[in-house]
XYZ file of C-alpha atoms in Angstrom:
103
model
C 145.426 94.588 77.092
C 142.803 93.185 74.927
C 139.093 93.095 75.483
C 139.405 89.082 75.637
C 141.559 89.743 78.866
C 138.498 91.203 80.496
C 135.466 89.533 79.035
C 134.591 86.575 81.343
C 137.082 87.520 83.956
C 135.993 87.011 87.531
C 135.483 90.195 89.408
C 136.225 90.533 93.034
C 136.609 93.465 95.613
C 139.698 94.219 97.457
C 138.179 92.110 100.522
C 137.927 89.083 98.168
C 134.136 89.261 97.926
C 133.003 87.804 94.356
C 131.123 90.421 92.270
C 130.342 88.117 89.401
C 131.725 87.775 85.887
C 132.680 90.737 83.435
C 130.012 90.737 80.765
C 130.546 93.914 78.804
C 133.103 96.911 78.522
C 132.142 100.361 78.157
C 134.260 102.499 76.125
C 134.332 106.392 75.901
C 136.032 109.303 74.279
C 136.118 112.874 75.631
C 135.902 114.391 72.084
C 135.634 112.967 68.515
C 139.313 113.313 67.845
C 140.505 111.716 71.108
C 141.327 108.019 71.513
C 138.906 105.578 72.975
C 139.376 104.326 76.562
C 137.585 102.151 78.982
C 135.222 103.881 80.978
C 133.476 100.985 82.906
C 132.960 97.391 83.065
C 129.526 95.435 83.530
C 129.822 92.835 86.004
C 127.233 90.245 87.095
C 126.322 86.711 88.115
C 124.766 85.736 84.697
C 125.474 86.777 80.911
C 122.172 85.307 79.361
C 120.250 88.638 79.195
C 123.534 90.194 77.320
C 123.590 87.249 74.930
C 120.082 87.641 73.835
C 120.203 91.463 73.697
C 117.838 92.055 76.639
C 120.199 93.786 79.042
C 119.028 97.276 78.025
C 115.726 98.215 79.799
C 114.543 100.120 76.620
C 114.827 96.845 74.577
C 111.226 95.677 73.640
C 110.207 92.162 72.484
C 108.255 89.344 73.866
C 107.018 90.541 77.347
C 108.028 87.181 79.026
C 111.678 87.309 77.673
C 111.610 91.076 78.805
C 110.604 90.027 82.472
C 112.972 87.201 82.688
C 115.805 89.191 81.227
C 115.122 92.005 83.844
C 115.154 89.474 86.473
C 118.552 88.019 85.302
C 120.261 91.510 85.298
C 118.966 92.604 88.756
C 122.243 92.181 90.315
C 124.527 93.521 87.517
C 126.854 96.190 88.472
C 128.434 99.045 86.562
C 132.117 99.549 87.789
C 133.987 102.504 86.793
C 137.507 101.611 85.364
C 138.817 104.240 87.977
C 137.884 101.674 90.724
C 139.852 98.911 89.197
C 142.962 97.935 91.132
C 144.440 95.168 89.053
C 143.814 92.499 86.455
C 145.603 89.309 86.818
C 145.059 85.782 85.414
C 141.447 86.596 84.356
C 140.708 88.086 87.759
C 139.575 91.804 88.031
C 140.113 93.458 91.643
C 138.218 96.480 92.332
C 137.882 98.946 95.179
C 134.090 98.917 95.584
C 131.100 97.175 94.150
C 130.038 99.776 91.820
C 126.382 100.749 91.124
C 123.401 98.803 89.954
C 122.801 99.150 86.176
C 119.138 98.264 86.670
C 116.853 101.076 87.653
C-alpha cells in the first residue's frame, strides 16, 4: 500500500455513514530501530486547514486565520489504524468514528 492510496480516500464506518476524507496519515515506531507503521489516519470534511498548516492548535499566526482554521477542523477525527476494516477503491471502512482531534 502507498500513502497515495490513503490520502484523499473517502472514509465511512461499517454502517455506511460518511466520516469525511483522509487528510493525514500518522506514523509511529515502537523503538528507534523498529520499522515505521501506520498508527492512525486523520479524517474530516475539509483539508483547507491542513493545506495552510493550521491544523495543529499550537500553530500561531494571524489570529483570523487561526480562528477560521479551528472552525474548519472542528469535526476532524483521529481514527486508530486498528479500527480500519478495509481499504478498497479509495474507500476506507472503519469500525467506529474515532476521537476528535480538536480539544
